[in-house]
Coordinates of C-alpha atoms in Angstrom, one line a residue:
M968 CA 27.8 -86.2 -19.0
V969 CA 27.1 -82.5 -18.6
K970 CA 28.2 -80.7 -15.5
L971 CA 25.8 -78.6 -13.6
S972 CA 26.3 -75.5 -11.4
K973 CA 25.6 -75.9 -7.7
R974 CA 22.3 -74.1 -8.3
L975 CA 21.1 -76.4 -11.1
H976 CA 22.4 -79.5 -9.3
T977 CA 20.3 -78.5 -6.3
I978 CA 17.3 -78.1 -8.5
A979 CA 17.9 -81.5 -10.0
S980 CA 18.0 -83.1 -6.6
Y981 CA 14.3 -82.1 -6.1
V982 CA 13.1 -83.9 -9.2
P983 CA 11.6 -87.2 -8.2
E984 CA 12.9 -90.5 -9.7
G985 CA 11.0 -91.5 -12.8
A986 CA 9.4 -88.1 -13.3
K987 CA 8.1 -86.6 -16.5
V988 CA 9.5 -83.1 -16.2
A989 CA 9.1 -79.8 -18.1
D990 CA 11.9 -77.4 -17.7
I991 CA 10.6 -73.9 -18.6
G992 CA 13.1 -71.4 -19.7
S993 CA 15.6 -74.3 -20.2
D994 CA 18.3 -72.2 -21.9
H995 CA 20.9 -74.7 -23.1
A996 CA 18.8 -77.7 -21.7
L997 CA 21.5 -78.5 -19.3
L998 CA 19.1 -79.6 -16.5
P999 CA 16.9 -81.9 -18.7
V1000 CA 20.1 -83.5 -20.3
Y1001 CA 21.6 -84.1 -16.9
L1002 CA 18.4 -85.6 -15.5
A1003 CA 18.1 -87.9 -18.6
Q1004 CA 21.8 -88.9 -18.5
T1005 CA 21.5 -89.9 -14.9
G1006 CA 18.4 -91.9 -15.5
R1007 CA 16.4 -89.7 -13.1
V1008 CA 13.6 -88.9 -15.5
A1009 CA 11.5 -91.0 -17.9
Y1010 CA 10.8 -88.1 -20.2
A1011 CA 11.5 -84.4 -20.4
V1012 CA 10.4 -81.2 -22.2
A1013 CA 12.9 -78.4 -22.6
G1014 CA 10.9 -75.2 -23.2
E1015 CA 12.5 -72.0 -24.4
I1016 CA 10.9 -68.9 -26.0
N1017 CA 14.0 -67.2 -27.6
D1018 CA 15.6 -68.4 -30.8
G1019 CA 19.2 -68.5 -29.6
P1020 CA 18.7 -70.6 -26.4
F1021 CA 16.2 -72.8 -28.3
E1022 CA 18.8 -73.6 -30.9
A1023 CA 21.4 -74.2 -28.3
A1024 CA 19.1 -76.5 -26.4
S1025 CA 18.3 -78.5 -29.6
K1026 CA 22.0 -78.8 -30.3
Q1027 CA 22.7 -80.0 -26.7
V1028 CA 20.1 -82.6 -26.8
K1029 CA 21.1 -83.9 -30.2
E1030 CA 24.8 -84.1 -29.3
A1031 CA 23.9 -86.0 -26.2
G1032 CA 21.9 -88.5 -28.2
L1033 CA 18.8 -87.9 -26.1
G1034 CA 16.2 -86.9 -28.8
S1035 CA 14.0 -89.9 -27.8
V1036 CA 13.9 -88.8 -24.2
I1037 CA 13.9 -85.0 -24.4
S1038 CA 11.6 -82.9 -26.5
V1039 CA 12.9 -79.4 -27.2
R1040 CA 10.1 -76.9 -27.9
Q1041 CA 9.9 -73.2 -28.6
G1042 CA 7.1 -71.3 -27.0
N1043 CA 6.0 -69.0 -24.2
G1044 CA 5.9 -70.6 -20.7
L1045 CA 3.7 -73.6 -20.1
A1046 CA 2.3 -73.3 -23.6
V1047 CA 5.1 -75.7 -24.7
I1048 CA 3.4 -78.6 -22.9
D1049 CA 0.1 -80.4 -23.3
E1050 CA -2.3 -81.1 -20.4
H1051 CA -1.4 -84.2 -18.5
E1052 CA 1.9 -84.6 -20.3
V1053 CA 4.2 -84.0 -17.3
D1054 CA 4.1 -84.4 -13.5
V1055 CA 7.0 -82.1 -12.6
V1056 CA 7.7 -78.5 -13.7
T1057 CA 10.9 -76.6 -13.1
I1058 CA 11.3 -72.9 -13.6
A1059 CA 14.6 -71.3 -12.7
G1060 CA 16.7 -68.1 -13.3
M1061 CA 13.8 -65.6 -13.6
G1062 CA 12.3 -63.0 -11.5
G1063 CA 9.6 -64.0 -9.1
A1064 CA 6.9 -61.9 -10.9
L1065 CA 7.7 -63.6 -14.2
I1066 CA 7.5 -67.1 -12.6
V1067 CA 4.1 -66.2 -11.1
S1068 CA 2.9 -64.9 -14.5
I1069 CA 4.0 -68.2 -16.2
L1070 CA 2.3 -70.3 -13.6
E1071 CA -0.9 -68.2 -13.6
E1072 CA -1.3 -68.1 -17.3
G1073 CA -0.5 -71.8 -17.6
K1074 CA -2.7 -73.1 -14.7
P1075 CA -4.7 -75.5 -16.9
K1076 CA -1.4 -77.3 -17.8
L1077 CA -0.7 -77.9 -14.1
A1078 CA -3.6 -80.4 -13.7
S1079 CA -1.4 -83.4 -13.7
V1080 CA 1.7 -81.7 -12.1
R1081 CA 2.5 -82.9 -8.6
T1082 CA 5.8 -81.1 -8.0
L1083 CA 7.0 -77.6 -8.7
V1084 CA 10.7 -76.7 -8.4
L1085 CA 11.1 -72.9 -8.6
Q1086 CA 14.1 -70.7 -8.4
P1087 CA 13.3 -67.0 -8.5
N1088 CA 16.2 -64.6 -8.7
V1089 CA 14.2 -61.9 -6.9
A1090 CA 10.7 -61.5 -5.3
E1091 CA 10.7 -64.9 -3.7
D1092 CA 7.8 -63.8 -1.6
Q1093 CA 5.6 -63.3 -4.6
V1094 CA 6.2 -67.0 -5.6
R1095 CA 5.3 -68.2 -2.1
H1096 CA 2.1 -66.1 -2.0
W1097 CA 1.1 -67.6 -5.4
L1098 CA 1.7 -71.2 -4.1
V1099 CA -0.6 -70.5 -1.1
R1100 CA -3.3 -68.9 -3.2
N1101 CA -3.3 -71.9 -5.5
D1102 CA -3.2 -74.7 -2.9
W1103 CA 0.4 -75.7 -3.2
V1104 CA 2.4 -76.4 -0.1
L1105 CA 6.2 -75.9 0.4
H1106 CA 7.8 -79.3 0.9
D1107 CA 11.3 -77.8 1.1
E1108 CA 13.4 -74.7 0.4
T1109 CA 17.1 -74.1 0.1
V1110 CA 19.2 -71.0 0.0
L1111 CA 22.7 -71.2 -1.5
E1112 CA 25.5 -68.9 -2.6
E1113 CA 27.3 -69.3 -5.9
D1114 CA 29.7 -66.9 -7.6
G1115 CA 28.8 -64.1 -5.2
K1116 CA 25.0 -64.4 -5.7
F1117 CA 22.4 -65.9 -3.5
Y1118 CA 19.6 -68.2 -4.8
E1119 CA 16.5 -69.6 -3.2
I1120 CA 15.1 -72.8 -4.5
L1121 CA 11.5 -73.7 -3.6
C1122 CA 10.0 -77.2 -3.9
A1123 CA 6.2 -77.4 -3.6
Y1124 CA 3.8 -80.4 -3.6
R1125 CA 0.2 -80.9 -4.1
H1126 CA -1.5 -81.5 -0.7
P1127 CA -4.8 -83.1 0.2
D1128 CA -5.5 -80.3 2.7
A1129 CA -3.4 -77.4 1.4
A1130 CA -5.4 -74.7 3.1
S1131 CA -4.8 -76.2 6.5
A1132 CA -1.2 -77.1 5.8
N1133 CA -0.4 -73.5 4.7
R1134 CA -2.2 -72.0 7.7
E1135 CA 0.1 -73.9 9.9
L1136 CA 3.2 -73.2 7.8
Y1137 CA 2.6 -69.5 7.8
R1138 CA 1.4 -69.2 11.3
P1139 CA 3.2 -66.3 13.0
K1140 CA 6.4 -67.7 14.6
R1141 CA 8.3 -66.6 17.7
L1142 CA 12.0 -66.2 17.5
G1143 CA 13.7 -66.1 20.8
E1144 CA 11.9 -64.7 23.8
G1145 CA 9.9 -62.0 22.2
L1146 CA 10.2 -61.4 18.5
I1147 CA 7.1 -62.5 16.5
V1148 CA 7.6 -63.0 12.7
E1149 CA 4.3 -62.5 11.0
S1150 CA 2.9 -64.4 8.0
V1151 CA 3.9 -61.7 5.5
E1152 CA 7.5 -61.8 6.8
L1153 CA 7.5 -65.6 6.7
A1154 CA 6.8 -65.3 3.0
R1155 CA 9.7 -63.0 2.6
Y1156 CA 12.3 -64.9 4.6
G1157 CA 10.9 -68.4 3.9
P1158 CA 8.9 -70.3 6.6
L1159 CA 11.2 -73.3 6.4
L1160 CA 14.5 -71.4 5.9
L1161 CA 13.8 -69.3 9.0
T1162 CA 13.7 -72.5 11.2
R1163 CA 17.1 -73.8 10.1
G1164 CA 20.7 -73.0 10.8
D1165 CA 21.9 -72.6 7.3
A1166 CA 24.9 -70.2 7.1
A1167 CA 23.8 -69.1 3.6
F1168 CA 20.5 -67.8 5.0
Y1169 CA 22.4 -65.5 7.4
D1170 CA 24.9 -64.4 4.7
K1171 CA 22.1 -63.6 2.3
W1172 CA 20.3 -61.3 4.7
K1173 CA 23.6 -59.7 5.8
S1174 CA 24.2 -58.9 2.2
E1175 CA 20.7 -57.4 2.0
I1176 CA 21.5 -55.2 5.0
E1177 CA 24.6 -54.0 3.2
K1178 CA 22.6 -53.2 0.0
I1179 CA 20.1 -51.2 2.0
S1180 CA 22.9 -49.3 3.8
H1181 CA 24.5 -48.5 0.5
I1182 CA 21.2 -47.1 -0.8
I1183 CA 20.7 -45.0 2.3
A1184 CA 24.2 -43.7 2.1
G1185 CA 23.6 -42.5 -1.4
M1186 CA 20.5 -40.6 -0.6
T1187 CA 21.0 -36.9 -0.5
R1188 CA 20.0 -34.9 2.5
G1189 CA 17.3 -32.2 2.3
G1190 CA 15.5 -33.9 -0.6
T1191 CA 11.8 -34.2 -1.2
E1192 CA 9.3 -35.4 1.3
A1193 CA 8.9 -38.6 -0.8
A1194 CA 12.7 -39.2 -0.6
Y1195 CA 12.7 -38.6 3.2
K1196 CA 9.8 -41.1 3.6
R1197 CA 11.7 -43.7 1.5
Q1198 CA 14.8 -43.2 3.6
Q1199 CA 12.8 -43.8 6.8
E1200 CA 11.2 -47.0 5.2
L1201 CA 14.7 -48.3 4.4
L1202 CA 16.0 -47.6 7.8
A1203 CA 13.0 -49.4 9.4
E1204 CA 13.5 -52.3 7.0
R1205 CA 17.2 -52.6 7.8
E1206 CA 16.5 -52.5 11.5
R1207 CA 13.9 -55.2 11.2
I1208 CA 16.3 -57.5 9.3
E1209 CA 19.0 -56.9 11.9
E1210 CA 16.5 -57.8 14.6
V1211 CA 15.4 -61.0 12.9
L1212 CA 19.0 -62.1 12.3
S1213 CA 20.0 -61.4 15.8
C1214 CA 17.1 -63.5 17.2
W1215 CA 17.7 -66.2 14.5
Q1216 CA 21.3 -66.5 15.6
K1217 CA 20.3 -67.1 19.2
V1218 CA 17.8 -69.9 18.4
K1219 CA 19.1 -71.5 15.2
P1220 CA 19.7 -75.2 15.3
S1221 CA 23.3 -76.2 15.8

């Protein structure tokens, strides 16, 4: 049986039993192979656009003897699946903007899909905004650290009243006695992540503070007006993250 990273194992845990899944950008098809080997899925499509990963995925599936369960296909995004072919789509290891582009361009292929499991490497807020605009509701989200990197995994469901559910999910939240986290910020931090006590959430945003501090330290004094404006924006961003984390620590669940 193939072994998965902590990141891929977490993604696998969100795939419902008996699902028909399409893994877009499947690379070596590790996720579909694992799901098939564990009997978690009835059928899977491993989609990959690039020649090398496509060939690696085909080899992986063949060596695992799973050609009757997993179809390896080469193509761009959701173009590799037919309408009503799958009920779960997983997309992992890409930037948030690219994931949004894949979902937007392939919307007709999502008609039968009931679960999206998405792991953007950056721009997670763009993915959350797309889900809201297209009547998907976050069922769960996880942040984890692996090999010095932080990953957010978002699981979204179809909902009979998505508009109402999302209004409630992204309603401005109060942290502590006075701090209000607005809807736009909830999309950045994660509306569910912000209500939990996960240590990885704190570590991720502490790491973000360090990155911002490093950028500020590298900015030269006496630069252009645009550079000064950017420096002030970064200082304000860092201060806000520190404020959110401070309040989050005081009210986080034990």
